[in-house]
Amino acid sequence: MTTRPRFATRLLLAQGLVLVAGAVTTWLVATAVAPGIFHDHLSRAGVEHTTEETRHVEEAFGSALLISLGVALLISVVAALAVSWYFSRHVQRSLSQVSEAAAQLAAGRYQVRVGDPLLGAEFASLADTYNALAERLEATEATRRRMLADLAHEMRTPLATIEAHLEAVEDHVRELDADTVAVLRDSTRRLGRLAEDVAAVSRAEEGDLHLDPRPVDAASLAASAAAAALDRYAARGVELRTVLRPAGSVTVDAERIGQVLGNLLDNALQHTPAGGAVTLTCAPVGGWVEYVVADTGEGIAPEHLPHLFDRFYRVDVARDRDHGGSGIGLAIAKALAEAHGGGVSVASDGRGHGATFTVRLPA
Ligand SMILES: Nc1ncnc2c1ncn2[C@@H]1O[C@H](COP(=O)(O)OP(=O)(O)OP(=O)(O)O)[C@@H](O)[C@H]1O
Ligand SMILES: [Mg+2]
C-alpha cells in the first residue's frame, strides 16, 4: 500500500502533464508559425531596412517570445506546486480523519463520528454515510449486549434451581422423589421454552421465517384462536367473549397469526383475575383487518407501555416470571405481525383499568 504514489504526487503529475502539453504547443507555435508571420509583417510594413537590421529585429522578437514563455512556464510550475500542496494537505487530512474513524469502528469503538471535511458535497455525504453506519452498528451492538445479558439472567434461575436440587439429592438432604423430579422437570421445561422463544424471536426479527401465506377468512381465524383458548379460560373462571364481524379474507400464515392471537389471549388470561372477562373482536377498519383483545384485568401503567414489545420486558419481573413467562411473547407477536405487513399496539388506562391489544393486518 505504501508503495503506491501519494495523492499529492498524483495531483502534481496530472498538473505537470497539463503544463507540458501547454508548453509544447506554445513552443511549436512560437517556433514554427510566429517567426513567419512576424517576418511577413516586417516586409509588408514597407520601412527601408538592411538585411542586418531585419536579422536584428527578428532576433529581438525571438528572445522576447522566449523570455515571456519562460516566465509564464515558471509561474505555472510554482502555481501548480502550491495548488497541489494545498489541496493534497486538505484532502489528506480529511481522508485520514475518516480512515482513522473507520479503524476505530473496526476495533469495535462504535461511538466515533466524523465532522464535515468542508471539501464539498461528495465528502460531506461520505461523512454522513459513515456516521449513519456507526450509529447503526452502535445500536445493534447495544441490543446484542442487552440480549445476552437478559438471556444469561433468564437462564440463571432455572439452572440454580436444578443445581440446588441435585446437590440436595447428592447430600441425601432430599430424596429423588416425585416432587423433586417435578421441580427439575419444571426448570428444564423452562429452559427449553426459553431456547425455543429466543430462536423464534430472532428468526422473526431477521425476517428468516418460512411464512406460508394463504387467503383465509379473517373472522374464522379469530374463532379458532378463541376455541383453542376456551378450556384454559374456563379452568380459571375468566369469561372469553368473541365479537366477530365479517371482515373478508386476509392473506396470512394462519398458524403464525393463530400464534399471535393465542399469545395475546394467554397474556390477557394471565393478567385477569377470576370473574373478569376478555373480549376478542375482529372487524374491518379501513384497508385493514383489526383483531382486538381487551381484558378487564389489572391493566398496565403508562410508563411500561413503550417497552412492552421489547424482548424480555416484564412489568413485574418476579411475578410475571412466576407465571412462567420469559417476556418474549409480545416481541414474537410484534415480529410476526410485522412480517405480515401489519403491526401490534397496546393501550391501557393504567393499573386496574384493563388492557387492550390490537393486531392489524392488511385486508
Ligand atoms: N393483558 C395484559 N395485562 C397486563 N399486563 C400485560 C398484559 N399482557 C402483557 N402484559 C405485560 O407485558 C409483559 C410482556 O408480555 P409478554 O407476553 O412479552 O411476556 P410474558 O407473558 O411475561 O412471557 P411469555 O409470553 O414469553 O411467556 C408481561 O410480563 C406483562 O407484565
Ligand atoms: Mg406472554
Coordinates of C-alpha atoms and ligand atoms in Angstrom, one line a residue:
M1 CA 0.0 0.0 0.0
T2 CA 2.8 2.4 0.9
T3 CA 4.5 1.8 -2.5
R4 CA 1.6 3.4 -4.3
P5 CA 2.1 7.1 -5.2
R6 CA 0.6 9.5 -2.8
F7 CA -2.4 11.7 -3.6
A8 CA -0.2 14.9 -3.7
T9 CA 2.2 13.2 -6.2
R10 CA -0.6 12.2 -8.5
L11 CA -2.1 15.6 -8.4
L12 CA 1.2 17.2 -9.2
L13 CA 1.8 14.7 -12.0
A14 CA -1.6 15.5 -13.5
Q15 CA -0.9 19.2 -13.4
G16 CA 2.6 18.6 -14.8
L17 CA 1.1 16.8 -17.8
V18 CA -1.2 19.8 -18.4
L19 CA 1.8 22.2 -18.2
V20 CA 3.9 20.1 -20.5
A21 CA 1.1 19.9 -23.1
G22 CA 0.6 23.6 -22.9
A23 CA 4.3 24.4 -23.1
V24 CA 5.0 22.1 -26.1
T25 CA 2.0 23.5 -28.0
T26 CA 3.2 27.1 -27.3
W27 CA 6.7 26.3 -28.3
L28 CA 5.6 24.6 -31.5
V29 CA 3.5 27.7 -32.4
A30 CA 6.3 30.1 -31.4
T31 CA 9.0 28.4 -33.4
A32 CA 7.1 27.2 -36.5
V33 CA 4.4 29.8 -37.1
A34 CA 5.2 33.1 -35.2
P35 CA 8.5 33.9 -36.9
G36 CA 6.9 33.5 -40.4
I37 CA 4.1 35.9 -39.5
F38 CA 6.5 38.4 -38.0
H39 CA 8.8 38.3 -41.0
D40 CA 5.8 38.7 -43.3
H41 CA 4.5 41.7 -41.4
L42 CA 8.0 43.3 -41.3
S43 CA 8.5 43.1 -45.0
R44 CA 4.9 44.4 -45.7
A45 CA 5.5 47.4 -43.4
G46 CA 7.4 49.0 -46.2
V47 CA 10.1 50.5 -43.9
E48 CA 13.5 50.7 -45.5
H49 CA 15.9 48.4 -43.8
T50 CA 19.1 46.4 -44.4
T51 CA 19.3 42.6 -44.1
E52 CA 21.4 43.2 -40.9
E53 CA 18.5 45.3 -39.4
T54 CA 16.0 42.6 -40.2
R55 CA 18.0 39.9 -38.6
H56 CA 18.4 42.1 -35.5
V57 CA 14.7 42.9 -35.2
E58 CA 13.8 39.2 -35.7
E59 CA 16.3 38.1 -33.1
A60 CA 14.8 40.6 -30.6
F61 CA 11.3 39.2 -31.3
G62 CA 12.6 35.7 -30.8
S63 CA 14.2 36.4 -27.4
A64 CA 11.2 38.5 -26.2
L65 CA 9.0 35.5 -27.0
L66 CA 11.4 33.1 -25.2
I67 CA 11.5 35.2 -22.1
S68 CA 7.7 35.6 -21.8
L69 CA 7.2 31.9 -22.4
G70 CA 9.9 31.0 -19.8
V71 CA 8.4 33.3 -17.2
A72 CA 4.9 32.1 -17.8
L73 CA 6.1 28.5 -17.5
L74 CA 8.0 29.2 -14.3
I75 CA 5.0 30.9 -12.7
S76 CA 2.7 28.0 -13.8
V77 CA 5.0 25.4 -12.3
V78 CA 5.1 27.3 -9.0
A79 CA 1.3 27.7 -9.0
A80 CA 0.9 24.0 -9.7
L81 CA 3.2 23.1 -6.8
A82 CA 1.3 25.4 -4.5
V83 CA -2.2 24.2 -5.5
S84 CA -1.0 20.5 -5.2
W85 CA 0.4 21.2 -1.8
Y86 CA -2.7 23.0 -0.5
F87 CA -5.3 20.5 -1.9
S88 CA -3.4 17.4 -1.0
R89 CA -2.9 18.6 2.5
H90 CA -6.6 19.4 2.9
V91 CA -7.8 16.2 1.3
Q92 CA -5.3 14.0 3.1
R93 CA -6.2 15.5 6.4
S94 CA -9.9 14.8 5.9
L95 CA -9.4 11.4 4.5
S96 CA -7.1 10.4 7.3
Q97 CA -9.7 11.5 9.8
V98 CA -12.3 9.2 8.1
S99 CA -9.9 6.3 7.8
E100 CA -8.9 6.7 11.4
A101 CA -12.6 6.7 12.4
A102 CA -13.1 3.6 10.3
A103 CA -10.2 1.9 12.0
Q104 CA -11.9 2.7 15.4
L105 CA -15.1 1.1 14.1
A106 CA -13.2 -2.0 13.0
A107 CA -11.8 -2.1 16.5
G108 CA -15.3 -2.1 18.0
R109 CA -15.4 1.5 19.2
Y110 CA -18.8 2.5 17.7
Q111 CA -19.2 5.9 19.3
V112 CA -16.8 7.7 16.9
R113 CA -18.2 10.2 14.5
V114 CA -16.6 12.3 11.8
G115 CA -17.3 16.0 11.1
D116 CA -17.9 17.6 7.7
P117 CA -14.5 17.7 5.9
L118 CA -15.6 21.0 4.2
L119 CA -14.5 19.7 0.8
G120 CA -17.8 19.8 -1.0
A121 CA -20.9 17.7 -1.3
E122 CA -19.3 14.3 -2.0
F123 CA -17.1 14.5 1.0
A124 CA -20.0 15.7 3.2
S125 CA -22.1 12.7 2.1
L126 CA -19.2 10.3 2.7
A127 CA -19.0 11.6 6.3
D128 CA -22.8 11.4 6.7
T129 CA -22.8 7.8 5.4
Y130 CA -20.0 6.9 7.8
N131 CA -21.9 8.4 10.7
A132 CA -25.1 6.5 9.8
L133 CA -23.1 3.3 9.7
A134 CA -21.5 3.9 13.0
E135 CA -24.9 4.7 14.6
R136 CA -26.4 1.5 13.2
L137 CA -23.6 -0.6 14.5
E138 CA -23.8 1.1 17.9
A139 CA -27.5 0.3 18.2
T140 CA -27.0 -3.3 17.0
E141 CA -24.2 -3.8 19.5
A142 CA -26.3 -2.4 22.3
T143 CA -29.2 -4.7 21.5
R144 CA -26.8 -7.7 21.3
R145 CA -25.3 -6.9 24.7
R146 CA -28.7 -6.5 26.3
M147 CA -30.0 -9.7 24.7
L148 CA -27.0 -11.7 26.0
A149 CA -27.3 -10.2 29.5
D150 CA -31.0 -10.9 29.6
L151 CA -30.6 -14.4 28.3
A152 CA -27.9 -15.1 30.9
H153 CA -30.2 -13.7 33.6
E154 CA -33.2 -15.8 32.4
M155 CA -31.1 -19.0 32.4
R156 CA -29.7 -18.4 35.9
T157 CA -32.9 -19.0 37.9
P158 CA -33.8 -22.5 36.5
L159 CA -30.2 -23.5 36.4
A160 CA -29.7 -22.5 40.1
T161 CA -32.9 -24.5 41.0
I162 CA -31.6 -27.6 39.2
E163 CA -28.2 -27.2 40.8
A164 CA -29.6 -26.8 44.3
H165 CA -31.9 -29.8 44.0
L166 CA -29.3 -32.1 42.6
E167 CA -26.9 -31.1 45.4
A168 CA -29.6 -31.8 48.0
V169 CA -30.1 -35.2 46.5
E170 CA -26.4 -35.9 46.4
D171 CA -26.1 -34.9 50.1
H172 CA -29.1 -37.0 50.9
V173 CA -30.9 -34.0 52.2
R174 CA -33.6 -34.7 49.7
E175 CA -35.0 -37.9 48.1
L176 CA -35.2 -38.1 44.3
D177 CA -39.0 -38.4 44.7
A178 CA -41.8 -37.3 42.5
D179 CA -41.7 -33.8 44.0
T180 CA -38.0 -33.3 43.3
V181 CA -38.4 -34.7 39.8
A182 CA -41.3 -32.3 39.2
V183 CA -39.2 -29.3 40.2
L184 CA -36.3 -30.5 38.0
R185 CA -38.7 -31.1 35.1
D186 CA -40.2 -27.7 35.5
S187 CA -36.8 -26.0 35.3
T188 CA -35.7 -27.9 32.3
R189 CA -39.0 -27.2 30.6
R190 CA -38.5 -23.5 31.3
L191 CA -35.0 -23.6 29.8
G192 CA -36.3 -25.5 26.8
R193 CA -39.0 -22.9 26.2
L194 CA -36.6 -20.1 26.6
A195 CA -34.4 -21.6 23.9
E196 CA -37.3 -22.0 21.6
D197 CA -38.6 -18.5 22.2
V198 CA -35.2 -16.9 21.7
A199 CA -34.8 -18.8 18.4
A200 CA -38.3 -17.8 17.3
V201 CA -38.0 -14.1 18.0
S202 CA -34.5 -14.0 16.3
R203 CA -35.8 -15.7 13.2
A204 CA -38.9 -13.5 13.1
E205 CA -36.9 -10.3 13.6
E206 CA -34.3 -11.2 11.0
G207 CA -37.2 -11.9 8.6
D208 CA -35.9 -15.5 8.3
L209 CA -39.4 -17.0 8.7
H210 CA -40.9 -19.6 6.5
L211 CA -44.3 -18.0 6.1
D212 CA -46.9 -19.8 4.2
P213 CA -49.4 -17.1 3.4
R214 CA -52.8 -18.1 2.0
P215 CA -56.1 -16.3 1.9
V216 CA -58.2 -17.2 4.9
D217 CA -61.4 -15.9 6.4
A218 CA -60.4 -13.2 8.9
A219 CA -63.2 -13.9 11.3
S220 CA -62.8 -17.7 11.4
L221 CA -59.1 -17.2 12.2
A222 CA -60.2 -15.4 15.4
A223 CA -62.9 -18.0 16.1
S224 CA -60.4 -20.8 16.1
A225 CA -57.9 -18.9 18.3
A226 CA -60.7 -18.4 20.8
A227 CA -61.8 -22.0 20.6
A228 CA -58.2 -23.1 21.4
A229 CA -58.0 -20.9 24.5
L230 CA -61.5 -21.6 25.8
D231 CA -60.6 -24.6 28.1
R232 CA -57.8 -22.6 29.8
Y233 CA -60.2 -19.7 30.4
A234 CA -62.9 -22.0 31.8
A235 CA -60.4 -23.5 34.1
R236 CA -59.6 -20.1 35.6
G237 CA -63.0 -18.7 35.8
V238 CA -62.5 -16.0 33.2
E239 CA -65.1 -15.3 30.6
L240 CA -64.0 -15.2 26.9
R241 CA -66.3 -13.3 24.6
T242 CA -66.0 -13.0 20.9
V243 CA -67.4 -10.3 18.6
L244 CA -66.7 -11.3 15.1
R245 CA -67.9 -9.1 12.2
P246 CA -67.5 -10.3 8.7
A247 CA -64.1 -8.8 7.6
G248 CA -63.4 -10.6 4.4
S249 CA -60.2 -12.6 4.0
V250 CA -56.6 -11.9 4.9
T251 CA -53.6 -13.5 3.2
V252 CA -51.6 -14.8 6.1
D253 CA -49.8 -17.8 7.5
A254 CA -52.8 -19.0 9.6
E255 CA -50.7 -20.9 12.0
R256 CA -48.5 -17.9 12.8
I257 CA -51.3 -15.4 13.2
G258 CA -53.1 -18.1 15.4
Q259 CA -49.9 -18.0 17.5
V260 CA -50.0 -14.2 17.8
L261 CA -53.7 -14.2 18.9
G262 CA -53.0 -17.1 21.2
N263 CA -50.2 -15.1 22.8
L264 CA -52.4 -12.1 23.4
L265 CA -55.3 -14.3 24.8
D266 CA -52.8 -16.1 27.1
N267 CA -51.5 -12.8 28.4
A268 CA -55.0 -11.4 28.9
L269 CA -55.9 -14.6 30.9
Q270 CA -52.7 -14.3 32.9
H271 CA -53.5 -10.8 34.0
T272 CA -57.2 -11.0 34.5
P273 CA -58.5 -12.3 37.9
A274 CA -61.3 -14.9 38.1
G275 CA -64.6 -13.3 37.4
G276 CA -63.2 -10.9 34.8
A277 CA -63.8 -11.0 31.1
V278 CA -61.7 -10.9 27.9
T279 CA -63.2 -9.9 24.6
L280 CA -61.8 -10.8 21.2
T281 CA -63.1 -8.6 18.4
C282 CA -62.5 -9.0 14.7
A283 CA -63.6 -6.1 12.4
P284 CA -62.6 -4.4 9.1
V285 CA -61.1 -0.9 9.6
G286 CA -60.1 1.0 6.5
G287 CA -57.9 -1.2 4.4
W288 CA -57.1 -3.3 7.5
V289 CA -58.5 -6.2 9.5
E290 CA -58.2 -5.5 13.2
Y291 CA -58.1 -8.1 16.0
V292 CA -58.6 -6.6 19.4
V293 CA -58.0 -8.4 22.7
A294 CA -59.5 -6.4 25.5
D295 CA -59.4 -7.5 29.1
T296 CA -60.9 -6.2 32.4
G297 CA -57.8 -7.2 34.3
E298 CA -55.0 -5.4 36.2
G299 CA -54.0 -3.0 33.4
I300 CA -50.6 -1.5 32.6
A301 CA -49.1 1.7 34.0
P302 CA -48.3 4.2 31.2
E303 CA -44.5 4.2 31.8
H304 CA -44.4 0.5 30.8
L305 CA -46.3 0.8 27.6
P306 CA -43.4 1.8 25.3
H307 CA -41.3 -1.1 26.3
L308 CA -43.9 -3.9 26.4
F309 CA -42.8 -5.3 23.0
D310 CA -39.1 -5.4 23.9
R311 CA -37.6 -8.8 24.3
F312 CA -37.5 -10.0 27.9
Y313 CA -39.5 -7.0 29.1
R314 CA -41.9 -7.7 32.0
V315 CA -43.8 -5.3 34.1
D316 CA -43.4 -7.2 37.3
V317 CA -40.4 -9.3 36.8
A318 CA -40.7 -11.6 39.8
R319 CA -44.4 -12.2 39.5
D320 CA -44.5 -12.5 35.7
R321 CA -41.7 -15.0 35.9
D322 CA -43.7 -17.0 38.4
H323 CA -46.4 -17.2 35.7
G324 CA -43.7 -19.0 33.7
G325 CA -43.3 -16.1 31.3
S326 CA -39.9 -15.0 29.9
G327 CA -41.2 -11.8 28.5
I328 CA -40.7 -12.8 24.9
G329 CA -44.3 -13.5 23.8
L330 CA -45.1 -9.9 22.8
A331 CA -41.8 -9.5 21.0
I332 CA -42.6 -12.6 18.9
A333 CA -46.2 -11.3 18.3
K334 CA -44.9 -8.0 17.1
A335 CA -42.2 -9.5 14.8
L336 CA -44.8 -12.0 13.3
A337 CA -47.4 -9.2 12.7
E338 CA -44.8 -7.0 11.1
A339 CA -43.6 -9.9 8.9
H340 CA -47.2 -10.0 7.6
G341 CA -47.1 -6.2 6.8
G342 CA -49.1 -5.3 9.8
G343 CA -48.4 -4.4 13.5
V344 CA -49.4 -4.7 17.1
S345 CA -50.2 -1.9 19.5
V346 CA -51.3 -1.6 23.1
A347 CA -53.5 0.8 25.1
S348 CA -54.3 0.8 28.8
D349 CA -55.9 3.4 31.1
G350 CA -53.4 2.4 33.8
R351 CA -53.4 0.0 36.7
G352 CA -56.7 -1.6 37.4
H353 CA -58.3 -0.4 34.2
G354 CA -57.6 -3.4 31.9
A355 CA -55.5 -3.5 28.8
T356 CA -56.3 -3.6 25.1
F357 CA -54.0 -5.1 22.4
T358 CA -54.7 -4.5 18.7
V359 CA -53.3 -6.5 15.8
R360 CA -53.7 -5.1 12.3
L361 CA -53.2 -7.0 9.2
P362 CA -53.6 -5.7 5.6
A363 CA -57.0 -6.8 4.3
Ligands
LIG1 N1 -53.1 -8.2 29.1 C1 -52.1 -7.7 29.9 N2 -52.4 -7.1 31.0 C2 -51.4 -6.6 31.8 N3 -50.1 -6.8 31.6 C3 -49.8 -7.4 30.5 C4 -50.8 -7.9 29.6 N4 -50.1 -8.5 28.5 C5 -48.8 -8.4 28.8 N5 -48.6 -7.7 29.9 C6 -47.3 -7.4 30.5 O1 -46.3 -7.4 29.4 C7 -45.3 -8.2 29.8 C8 -44.7 -8.8 28.5 O2 -45.6 -9.7 27.9 P1 -45.0 -11.0 27.1 O3 -46.1 -11.7 26.6 O4 -44.0 -10.4 26.2 O5 -44.2 -11.8 28.2 P2 -44.7 -12.8 29.3 O6 -46.2 -13.1 29.1 O7 -44.3 -12.4 30.6 O8 -43.9 -14.1 28.9 P3 -44.1 -15.1 27.7 O9 -45.2 -14.5 26.8 O10 -42.7 -15.0 27.0 O11 -44.4 -16.4 28.3 C9 -45.8 -9.2 30.7 O12 -44.8 -9.7 31.5 C10 -46.8 -8.4 31.5 O13 -46.2 -7.7 32.6
MG2 MG -46.9 -13.6 27.1

